mmCIF file of C-alpha atoms and ligand atoms in Angstrom:
data_model
loop_
_atom_site.group_PDB
_atom_site.id
_atom_site.type_symbol
_atom_site.label_atom_id
_atom_site.label_comp_id
_atom_site.label_asym_id
_atom_site.label_seq_id
_atom_site.Cartn_x
_atom_site.Cartn_y
_atom_site.Cartn_z
ATOM 1 C CA MET A 1 0.000 0.000 0.000
ATOM 2 C CA SER A 2 1.178 3.539 -0.578
ATOM 3 C CA SER A 3 0.449 7.131 0.247
ATOM 4 C CA LEU A 4 -1.589 9.466 -1.905
ATOM 5 C CA ASN A 5 1.556 11.233 -3.075
ATOM 6 C CA SER A 6 1.649 11.010 -6.840
ATOM 7 C CA HIS A 7 -2.112 10.401 -7.097
ATOM 8 C CA ALA A 8 -3.345 13.618 -5.461
ATOM 9 C CA LYS A 9 -4.197 15.156 -8.823
ATOM 10 C CA ASP A 10 -6.020 11.987 -9.916
ATOM 11 C CA LEU A 11 -8.043 12.099 -6.702
ATOM 12 C CA ALA A 12 -8.938 15.764 -7.241
ATOM 13 C CA ARG A 13 -10.211 14.836 -10.736
ATOM 14 C CA PHE A 14 -12.036 11.705 -9.623
ATOM 15 C CA TRP A 15 -13.720 13.038 -6.469
ATOM 16 C CA LYS A 16 -16.519 15.515 -7.076
ATOM 17 C CA GLY A 17 -17.018 16.425 -3.406
ATOM 18 C CA ARG A 18 -14.930 18.562 -1.085
ATOM 19 C CA ILE A 19 -11.422 17.424 -0.131
ATOM 20 C CA LEU A 20 -9.493 18.716 2.857
ATOM 21 C CA TRP A 21 -5.809 18.446 1.979
ATOM 22 C CA ASP A 22 -3.131 17.989 4.660
ATOM 23 C CA SER A 23 -5.586 18.875 7.354
ATOM 24 C CA PRO A 24 -4.921 18.085 11.038
ATOM 25 C CA MET A 25 -6.745 15.093 12.474
ATOM 26 C CA SER A 26 -6.917 16.868 15.836
ATOM 27 C CA GLN A 27 -10.156 18.467 14.581
ATOM 28 C CA PHE A 28 -11.727 15.000 14.231
ATOM 29 C CA SER A 29 -10.488 13.539 17.503
ATOM 30 C CA THR A 30 -12.021 13.918 20.969
ATOM 31 C CA PHE A 31 -8.420 13.795 22.268
ATOM 32 C CA LYS A 32 -7.853 16.944 20.166
ATOM 33 C CA VAL A 33 -4.465 15.684 18.964
ATOM 34 C CA GLY A 34 -3.148 14.191 15.751
ATOM 35 C CA GLY A 35 -1.106 15.268 12.759
ATOM 36 C CA PRO A 36 -2.350 15.875 9.212
ATOM 37 C CA ALA A 37 -4.001 13.338 6.965
ATOM 38 C CA GLU A 38 -3.093 13.682 3.296
ATOM 39 C CA ALA A 39 -6.762 13.999 2.357
ATOM 40 C CA ILE A 40 -10.057 13.984 4.273
ATOM 41 C CA LEU A 41 -13.243 13.216 2.307
ATOM 42 C CA THR A 42 -16.878 13.171 3.347
ATOM 43 C CA VAL A 43 -19.096 10.604 1.674
ATOM 44 C CA SER A 44 -22.912 10.807 1.543
ATOM 45 C CA ASN A 45 -24.134 7.546 0.088
ATOM 46 C CA THR A 46 -23.243 3.925 -0.599
ATOM 47 C CA GLY A 47 -22.611 4.394 -4.319
ATOM 48 C CA GLU A 48 -20.092 7.170 -3.670
ATOM 49 C CA LEU A 49 -18.383 5.140 -0.975
ATOM 50 C CA GLN A 50 -18.135 2.071 -3.185
ATOM 51 C CA SER A 51 -16.543 3.958 -6.065
ATOM 52 C CA LEU A 52 -14.114 5.653 -3.667
ATOM 53 C CA ILE A 53 -13.048 2.376 -2.017
ATOM 54 C CA GLN A 54 -12.537 0.796 -5.443
ATOM 55 C CA TRP A 55 -10.507 3.798 -6.622
ATOM 56 C CA LEU A 56 -8.315 3.651 -3.501
ATOM 57 C CA LYS A 57 -7.847 -0.082 -4.015
ATOM 58 C CA LYS A 58 -6.812 0.444 -7.633
ATOM 59 C CA TYR A 59 -4.059 2.881 -6.633
ATOM 60 C CA GLU A 60 -3.220 0.932 -3.439
ATOM 61 C CA ILE A 61 -3.795 3.941 -1.220
ATOM 62 C CA ASP A 62 -4.403 3.450 2.488
ATOM 63 C CA TRP A 63 -7.644 4.696 4.016
ATOM 64 C CA TRP A 64 -9.374 4.894 7.382
ATOM 65 C CA ILE A 65 -13.014 5.469 8.274
ATOM 66 C CA VAL A 66 -13.393 7.935 11.121
ATOM 67 C CA GLY A 67 -16.688 8.277 12.967
ATOM 68 C CA ARG A 68 -16.951 10.679 15.871
ATOM 69 C CA GLY A 69 -13.182 10.278 16.522
ATOM 70 C CA SER A 70 -13.881 9.305 20.119
ATOM 71 C CA ASN A 71 -11.679 6.243 20.267
ATOM 72 C CA ILE A 72 -8.748 7.032 18.001
ATOM 73 C CA LEU A 73 -5.256 8.377 18.397
ATOM 74 C CA VAL A 74 -3.442 9.703 15.334
ATOM 75 C CA PRO A 75 0.346 10.192 15.680
ATOM 76 C CA ASP A 76 1.759 13.719 15.321
ATOM 77 C CA ARG A 77 3.508 12.789 12.064
ATOM 78 C CA GLY A 78 0.035 12.282 10.562
ATOM 79 C CA LEU A 79 -1.289 9.669 8.178
ATOM 80 C CA ALA A 80 -0.285 8.903 4.614
ATOM 81 C CA GLY A 81 -3.581 8.179 2.943
ATOM 82 C CA VAL A 82 -7.231 9.136 2.943
ATOM 83 C CA ILE A 83 -9.623 9.644 5.859
ATOM 84 C CA ILE A 84 -13.261 8.934 5.065
ATOM 85 C CA ILE A 85 -16.093 10.500 7.028
ATOM 86 C CA LEU A 86 -19.605 9.116 6.609
ATOM 87 C CA GLU A 87 -22.472 11.594 6.448
ATOM 88 C CA GLY A 88 -25.742 11.973 4.478
ATOM 89 C CA GLU A 89 -27.600 8.646 4.297
ATOM 90 C CA PHE A 90 -25.058 7.166 6.706
ATOM 91 C CA ARG A 91 -26.490 9.350 9.476
ATOM 92 C CA SER A 92 -30.116 8.324 9.032
ATOM 93 C CA ILE A 93 -32.340 6.480 11.502
ATOM 94 C CA GLU A 94 -35.500 4.598 10.538
ATOM 95 C CA LYS A 95 -37.988 2.316 12.194
ATOM 96 C CA LEU A 96 -38.512 -0.838 10.127
ATOM 97 C CA PRO A 97 -42.068 -2.006 9.504
ATOM 98 C CA ALA A 98 -43.163 -4.849 11.764
ATOM 99 C CA ASP A 99 -42.888 -8.231 10.098
ATOM 100 C CA PRO A 100 -45.944 -10.364 10.988
ATOM 101 C CA HIS A 101 -43.853 -13.524 10.495
ATOM 102 C CA THR A 102 -41.069 -12.559 12.831
ATOM 103 C CA PRO A 103 -40.748 -14.837 15.843
ATOM 104 C CA GLN A 104 -39.866 -11.742 17.904
ATOM 105 C CA LYS A 105 -43.143 -9.845 17.662
ATOM 106 C CA GLU A 106 -42.434 -8.017 20.896
ATOM 107 C CA LYS A 107 -39.319 -6.378 19.402
ATOM 108 C CA VAL A 108 -38.989 -3.223 17.338
ATOM 109 C CA PHE A 109 -36.256 -2.996 14.723
ATOM 110 C CA ILE A 110 -34.441 0.294 14.196
ATOM 111 C CA ARG A 111 -31.937 0.771 11.401
ATOM 112 C CA ALA A 112 -29.240 3.425 11.746
ATOM 113 C CA GLY A 113 -26.475 4.424 9.364
ATOM 114 C CA GLY A 114 -22.864 3.686 10.305
ATOM 115 C CA GLY A 115 -22.054 7.398 10.632
ATOM 116 C CA CYS A 116 -25.018 8.176 12.892
ATOM 117 C CA LEU A 117 -24.101 9.386 16.368
ATOM 118 C CA LEU A 118 -24.876 6.869 19.071
ATOM 119 C CA LEU A 119 -26.280 9.682 21.229
ATOM 120 C CA LYS A 120 -28.702 10.636 18.449
ATOM 121 C CA LEU A 121 -29.894 7.033 18.320
ATOM 122 C CA VAL A 122 -30.286 6.899 22.118
ATOM 123 C CA ARG A 123 -32.419 10.060 21.902
ATOM 124 C CA TYR A 124 -34.466 8.660 19.026
ATOM 125 C CA CYS A 125 -35.151 5.456 20.974
ATOM 126 C CA THR A 126 -36.153 7.447 24.043
ATOM 127 C CA GLY A 127 -38.552 9.501 21.908
ATOM 128 C CA GLN A 128 -40.087 6.277 20.549
ATOM 129 C CA SER A 129 -40.284 4.724 24.068
ATOM 130 C CA LEU A 130 -37.878 1.969 23.050
ATOM 131 C CA SER A 131 -35.715 0.371 25.700
ATOM 132 C CA GLY A 132 -32.326 -1.356 25.373
ATOM 133 C CA LEU A 133 -29.849 1.376 24.544
ATOM 134 C CA GLU A 134 -30.033 3.368 27.782
ATOM 135 C CA PHE A 135 -26.581 2.095 28.824
ATOM 136 C CA ALA A 136 -25.095 3.863 25.806
ATOM 137 C CA ASN A 137 -26.237 7.284 26.957
ATOM 138 C CA GLY A 138 -23.007 9.258 27.223
ATOM 139 C CA ILE A 139 -20.894 7.054 24.922
ATOM 140 C CA PRO A 140 -19.661 9.599 22.386
ATOM 141 C CA GLY A 141 -19.203 7.484 19.246
ATOM 142 C CA SER A 142 -20.808 6.700 15.918
ATOM 143 C CA ILE A 143 -22.865 3.527 15.349
ATOM 144 C CA GLY A 144 -20.138 2.087 13.116
ATOM 145 C CA GLY A 145 -17.437 2.780 15.697
ATOM 146 C CA ALA A 146 -19.600 1.381 18.486
ATOM 147 C CA ILE A 147 -20.147 -1.857 16.546
ATOM 148 C CA VAL A 148 -16.537 -2.319 15.453
ATOM 149 C CA MET A 149 -15.431 -2.055 19.087
ATOM 150 C CA ASN A 150 -18.555 -3.555 20.659
ATOM 151 C CA ALA A 151 -18.981 -0.478 22.840
ATOM 152 C CA GLY A 152 -20.315 -1.143 26.288
ATOM 153 C CA ALA A 153 -20.984 0.195 29.740
ATOM 154 C CA TRP A 154 -22.669 -0.908 32.958
ATOM 155 C CA GLY A 155 -22.429 -4.591 32.073
ATOM 156 C CA GLN A 156 -24.085 -4.222 28.655
ATOM 157 C CA GLU A 157 -22.695 -4.173 25.123
ATOM 158 C CA ILE A 158 -24.112 -2.966 21.839
ATOM 159 C CA GLY A 159 -23.313 -6.314 20.167
ATOM 160 C CA SER A 160 -26.171 -8.008 22.031
ATOM 161 C CA LEU A 161 -28.688 -5.641 20.378
ATOM 162 C CA VAL A 162 -27.462 -6.021 16.800
ATOM 163 C CA ASP A 163 -29.932 -7.956 14.669
ATOM 164 C CA ALA A 164 -28.142 -7.465 11.350
ATOM 165 C CA VAL A 165 -25.705 -5.186 9.570
ATOM 166 C CA VAL A 166 -24.975 -4.131 6.014
ATOM 167 C CA LEU A 167 -21.216 -4.070 5.458
ATOM 168 C CA MET A 168 -18.703 -3.161 2.778
ATOM 169 C CA ASP A 169 -15.425 -5.022 2.503
ATOM 170 C CA SER A 170 -12.111 -3.506 1.452
ATOM 171 C CA ASN A 171 -12.829 -4.365 -2.219
ATOM 172 C CA GLY A 172 -16.072 -2.383 -2.158
ATOM 173 C CA ASN A 173 -18.337 -5.468 -2.030
ATOM 174 C CA ILE A 174 -21.585 -4.953 -0.126
ATOM 175 C CA PHE A 175 -23.070 -7.757 1.947
ATOM 176 C CA SER A 176 -25.381 -8.363 4.902
ATOM 177 C CA GLU A 177 -24.566 -10.294 8.021
ATOM 178 C CA GLU A 178 -26.566 -11.346 11.043
ATOM 179 C CA GLY A 179 -25.505 -9.873 14.357
ATOM 180 C CA GLN A 180 -24.824 -13.320 15.807
ATOM 181 C CA ASN A 181 -22.200 -13.950 13.100
ATOM 182 C CA LEU A 182 -20.107 -10.866 13.871
ATOM 183 C CA GLY A 183 -18.139 -12.565 16.654
ATOM 184 C CA PHE A 184 -18.670 -9.912 19.305
ATOM 185 C CA ILE A 185 -16.377 -10.212 22.307
ATOM 186 C CA TYR A 186 -15.268 -7.662 24.900
ATOM 187 C CA ARG A 187 -14.572 -4.390 23.018
ATOM 188 C CA LYS A 188 -14.130 -6.139 19.689
ATOM 189 C CA TRP A 189 -15.908 -7.700 16.773
ATOM 190 C CA SER A 190 -14.284 -10.363 14.603
ATOM 191 C CA MET A 191 -14.729 -9.037 11.081
ATOM 192 C CA PRO A 192 -11.640 -8.350 8.935
ATOM 193 C CA LYS A 193 -9.925 -4.997 9.364
ATOM 194 C CA ASN A 194 -11.278 -2.327 7.024
ATOM 195 C CA THR A 195 -14.782 -3.762 6.986
ATOM 196 C CA ILE A 196 -17.129 -0.775 6.911
ATOM 197 C CA VAL A 197 -20.475 -0.690 8.732
ATOM 198 C CA LEU A 198 -22.913 0.903 6.264
ATOM 199 C CA SER A 199 -25.906 0.406 8.542
ATOM 200 C CA ALA A 200 -26.994 -1.620 11.527
ATOM 201 C CA THR A 201 -30.417 -2.856 12.606
ATOM 202 C CA LEU A 202 -30.859 -2.980 16.365
ATOM 203 C CA ARG A 203 -33.447 -4.978 18.291
ATOM 204 C CA LEU A 204 -35.217 -2.858 20.884
ATOM 205 C CA THR A 205 -38.074 -3.418 23.299
ATOM 206 C CA PRO A 206 -41.115 -1.183 23.721
ATOM 207 C CA GLY A 207 -41.026 0.316 27.192
ATOM 208 C CA ASN A 208 -42.182 3.136 29.413
ATOM 209 C CA LYS A 209 -40.805 6.508 28.329
ATOM 210 C CA ASP A 210 -40.412 7.895 31.861
ATOM 211 C CA GLU A 211 -38.519 4.792 32.963
ATOM 212 C CA ILE A 212 -36.264 4.967 29.897
ATOM 213 C CA ILE A 213 -35.509 8.641 30.574
ATOM 214 C CA ALA A 214 -34.813 7.888 34.248
ATOM 215 C CA LEU A 215 -32.375 5.083 33.326
ATOM 216 C CA CYS A 216 -30.583 7.289 30.774
ATOM 217 C CA ARG A 217 -30.200 9.983 33.447
ATOM 218 C CA LYS A 218 -28.926 7.499 35.998
ATOM 219 C CA TYR A 219 -26.193 6.262 33.651
ATOM 220 C CA GLN A 220 -25.234 9.797 32.669
ATOM 221 C CA GLU A 221 -25.022 10.741 36.362
ATOM 222 C CA LEU A 222 -22.792 7.742 37.129
ATOM 223 C CA ARG A 223 -20.554 8.738 34.248
ATOM 224 C CA ARG A 224 -20.356 12.334 35.456
ATOM 225 C CA LYS A 225 -19.506 11.129 38.961
ATOM 226 C CA ASN A 226 -16.820 8.595 38.007
ATOM 227 C CA GLN A 227 -15.350 9.787 34.729
ATOM 228 C CA PRO A 228 -13.707 13.056 33.566
ATOM 229 C CA ILE A 229 -16.342 13.649 30.882
ATOM 230 C CA ALA A 230 -15.712 17.380 30.592
ATOM 231 C CA GLU A 231 -12.068 16.894 29.614
ATOM 232 C CA ALA A 232 -10.620 15.938 26.224
ATOM 233 C CA SER A 233 -10.033 12.176 26.218
ATOM 234 C CA ALA A 234 -10.860 9.025 24.297
ATOM 235 C CA GLY A 235 -12.793 7.409 27.148
ATOM 236 C CA SER A 236 -11.162 4.420 28.792
ATOM 237 C CA PHE A 237 -7.655 4.226 27.383
ATOM 238 C CA PHE A 238 -6.914 0.550 28.134
ATOM 239 C CA LYS A 239 -9.103 -2.533 27.958
ATOM 240 C CA ASN A 240 -9.806 -4.120 31.297
ATOM 241 C CA PRO A 241 -7.659 -7.247 31.698
ATOM 242 C CA PRO A 242 -9.638 -10.450 32.389
ATOM 243 C CA ALA A 243 -11.364 -10.256 35.786
ATOM 244 C CA ASP A 244 -9.592 -7.018 36.731
ATOM 245 C CA SER A 245 -9.815 -3.320 36.104
ATOM 246 C CA ALA A 246 -7.252 -1.196 34.275
ATOM 247 C CA GLY A 247 -8.368 1.838 36.313
ATOM 248 C CA ARG A 248 -7.758 0.042 39.601
ATOM 249 C CA LEU A 249 -4.309 -1.217 38.509
ATOM 250 C CA ILE A 250 -3.147 2.201 37.258
ATOM 251 C CA ASP A 251 -4.472 3.818 40.435
ATOM 252 C CA GLN A 252 -2.700 1.216 42.625
ATOM 253 C CA ALA A 253 0.514 1.843 40.706
ATOM 254 C CA GLY A 254 0.321 5.401 42.033
ATOM 255 C CA LEU A 255 -0.039 7.009 38.639
ATOM 256 C CA LYS A 256 -3.120 9.201 39.153
ATOM 257 C CA GLY A 257 -2.217 12.768 38.217
ATOM 258 C CA PHE A 258 1.055 11.697 36.561
ATOM 259 C CA SER A 259 1.659 13.656 33.382
ATOM 260 C CA ILE A 260 3.941 13.899 30.383
ATOM 261 C CA GLY A 261 3.702 17.221 28.563
ATOM 262 C CA GLY A 262 -0.009 18.001 28.273
ATOM 263 C CA ALA A 263 -1.127 14.382 28.722
ATOM 264 C CA LYS A 264 -2.228 13.400 32.219
ATOM 265 C CA ILE A 265 -3.652 10.384 34.031
ATOM 266 C CA SER A 266 -6.987 11.702 35.242
ATOM 267 C CA GLU A 267 -7.311 12.238 38.993
ATOM 268 C CA LYS A 268 -10.945 11.223 38.693
ATOM 269 C CA HIS A 269 -10.467 7.895 36.890
ATOM 270 C CA ALA A 270 -7.047 6.370 36.348
ATOM 271 C CA ASN A 271 -7.984 4.651 33.066
ATOM 272 C CA PHE A 272 -8.574 8.006 31.395
ATOM 273 C CA ILE A 273 -5.695 9.873 29.791
ATOM 274 C CA VAL A 274 -6.776 13.488 29.411
ATOM 275 C CA ASN A 275 -5.413 16.270 27.257
ATOM 276 C CA THR A 276 -4.998 19.185 29.633
ATOM 277 C CA GLY A 277 -4.870 21.590 26.711
ATOM 278 C CA LYS A 278 -1.570 21.375 24.911
ATOM 279 C CA ALA A 279 -0.899 17.664 24.647
ATOM 280 C CA SER A 280 0.644 16.157 21.549
ATOM 281 C CA ALA A 281 -0.095 12.631 20.390
ATOM 282 C CA THR A 282 3.516 11.834 21.325
ATOM 283 C CA ASP A 283 2.854 12.934 24.942
ATOM 284 C CA ILE A 284 -0.110 10.557 25.064
ATOM 285 C CA LEU A 285 1.810 7.660 23.487
ATOM 286 C CA ASN A 286 4.735 8.206 25.881
ATOM 287 C CA LEU A 287 2.365 8.285 28.845
ATOM 288 C CA MET A 288 0.715 5.107 27.569
ATOM 289 C CA GLN A 289 4.108 3.353 27.573
ATOM 290 C CA VAL A 290 4.965 4.506 31.090
ATOM 291 C CA VAL A 291 1.618 3.193 32.344
ATOM 292 C CA GLN A 292 2.143 -0.146 30.601
ATOM 293 C CA GLN A 293 5.665 -0.470 32.037
ATOM 294 C CA GLU A 294 4.659 0.489 35.583
ATOM 295 C CA VAL A 295 1.613 -1.775 35.671
ATOM 296 C CA TYR A 296 3.670 -4.648 34.271
ATOM 297 C CA LYS A 297 6.437 -4.084 36.847
ATOM 298 C CA ARG A 298 3.991 -3.965 39.757
ATOM 299 C CA PHE A 299 1.436 -6.590 38.742
ATOM 300 C CA GLY A 300 2.879 -8.582 35.814
ATOM 301 C CA ILE A 301 -0.163 -7.582 33.714
ATOM 302 C CA GLU A 302 0.128 -6.257 30.169
ATOM 303 C CA LEU A 303 -2.431 -3.529 29.508
ATOM 304 C CA GLU A 304 -3.722 -3.389 25.963
ATOM 305 C CA PRO A 305 -5.008 -0.067 24.599
ATOM 306 C CA GLU A 306 -8.715 0.128 23.908
ATOM 307 C CA VAL A 307 -8.050 3.261 21.881
ATOM 308 C CA HIS A 308 -7.309 2.483 18.235
ATOM 309 C CA ILE A 309 -3.913 3.902 17.323
ATOM 310 C CA LEU A 310 -4.094 4.733 13.609
ATOM 311 C CA GLU A 311 -0.774 4.248 11.895
ATOM 312 C CA ASP A 312 0.613 4.082 8.410
ATOM 313 C CA LYS A 313 0.327 0.518 7.182
HETATM 314 N N1 EPU B 1 -11.048 2.174 40.065
HETATM 315 C C1 EPU B 1 -10.036 2.589 40.859
HETATM 316 N N2 EPU B 1 -9.409 3.772 40.565
HETATM 317 C C2 EPU B 1 -9.737 4.507 39.486
HETATM 318 C C3 EPU B 1 -10.775 4.062 38.653
HETATM 319 C C4 EPU B 1 -11.424 2.883 38.951
HETATM 320 O O1 EPU B 1 -9.690 1.932 41.850
HETATM 321 O O2 EPU B 1 -9.129 5.546 39.274
HETATM 322 C C5 EPU B 1 -11.767 0.937 40.396
HETATM 323 C C6 EPU B 1 -13.217 1.241 40.744
HETATM 324 O O3 EPU B 1 -13.353 1.577 42.091
HETATM 325 C C7 EPU B 1 -13.910 -0.054 40.396
HETATM 326 C C8 EPU B 1 -13.085 -0.616 39.254
HETATM 327 O O4 EPU B 1 -11.847 0.085 39.262
HETATM 328 O O5 EPU B 1 -13.814 -0.950 41.469
HETATM 329 C C9 EPU B 1 -13.765 -0.432 37.882
HETATM 330 O O6 EPU B 1 -13.954 0.957 37.624
HETATM 331 P P1 EPU B 1 -15.255 1.523 36.889
HETATM 332 O O7 EPU B 1 -16.458 1.035 37.614
HETATM 333 O O8 EPU B 1 -15.070 2.967 36.736
HETATM 334 O O9 EPU B 1 -15.316 0.809 35.505
HETATM 335 P P2 EPU B 1 -14.182 0.573 34.421
HETATM 336 O O10 EPU B 1 -13.981 -0.905 34.317
HETATM 337 O O11 EPU B 1 -12.985 1.404 34.655
HETATM 338 C C10 EPU B 1 -15.773 0.273 32.375
HETATM 339 C C11 EPU B 1 -15.660 0.677 30.924
HETATM 340 C C12 EPU B 1 -16.198 2.071 30.718
HETATM 341 C C13 EPU B 1 -17.643 2.137 31.203
HETATM 342 C C14 EPU B 1 -17.649 1.746 32.685
HETATM 343 C C15 EPU B 1 -19.045 1.717 33.265
HETATM 344 C C16 EPU B 1 -13.693 -0.478 30.035
HETATM 345 C C17 EPU B 1 -12.262 -0.361 29.659
HETATM 346 N N3 EPU B 1 -14.260 0.631 30.529
HETATM 347 O O12 EPU B 1 -14.891 1.115 33.099
HETATM 348 O O13 EPU B 1 -16.209 2.308 29.306
HETATM 349 O O14 EPU B 1 -18.187 3.425 31.032
HETATM 350 O O15 EPU B 1 -17.100 0.421 32.829
HETATM 351 O O16 EPU B 1 -19.691 0.560 32.942
HETATM 352 O O17 EPU B 1 -14.284 -1.537 29.862
HETATM 353 C C18 EPU B 1 -14.945 3.216 27.537
HETATM 354 O O18 EPU B 1 -14.909 2.063 27.089
HETATM 355 O O19 EPU B 1 -14.416 4.177 26.942
HETATM 356 C C19 EPU B 1 -15.634 3.444 28.792
HETATM 357 C C20 EPU B 1 -15.674 4.632 29.352
#
């Protein structure tokens, strides 16, 4: 695979939409760090996306889909290739008509585009008195991002609600898959890298609107109490090791408040690295390594980042 380099002019001719050239990824990251991507494109529908993926394949140019940017870290040197942002039809939400033959008559099926914000979907479900997604209130990602990393909180995960998805592979082929075949495990699905979530149908349960609102509030309150939600971060930085908690281990290692440059281990929750204002991606990556080394020295446990570190391939 290669960078855009010699093909920038071809891309400008091929792509009819807007292109941001050499634009910093910090603007698309909740960490507010990250160097420039060679080109950033927004795509509005499946046909456009398919032709773009096929074009990138033809010229062997690397690409990354970025949703809300809430779980990514882009190095300061930037990315050689194309960043794709899904908007337009990829942000839609629709209620599917009830199927009289479905064995799950008590369920309601909602389809959302891969680029739709999870929070927008939570709000939609609340408005329709549909229960199931309350746990996700406060998770700041897109539907596609949430599915790729099987986002979860309070003992629940989005994977358990996924009825089916429409996907695109790295050749631009479109196919459907049932939720149960996506191999959801803790903070991960098992589809090949560079599989794009075009849309997902979630299985929800009709409920009582007041109770749904109350549950959403409760989860948001817990988040506000335990997590530094007002600061720039990517949520939990490390995955929890089996039967333990990354936050507890980092805390026990005495690292709360420890900082490198503008990157700091949150005083509120030790598994959050926060950008205190002027952090670089390098500060965050260096802090990540110190945490991994310290936790390994003290407890013999290797912490694995939950945050996806985007790097040149
Ligand atoms: N703890 C400490 N010190 C800390 C932080 C936590 O000792 O600084 C202890 C807590 O007292 C608790 C344990 O560690 O006994 C677990 O902490 P917490 O309840 O905050 O949950 P977590 O495992 O750190 C997970 C998810 C969060 C999710 C919460 C709530 C992971 C990596 N994180 O956090 O998800 O919101 O549960 O369900 O699985 C995210 O993925 O970005 C995220 C925020």
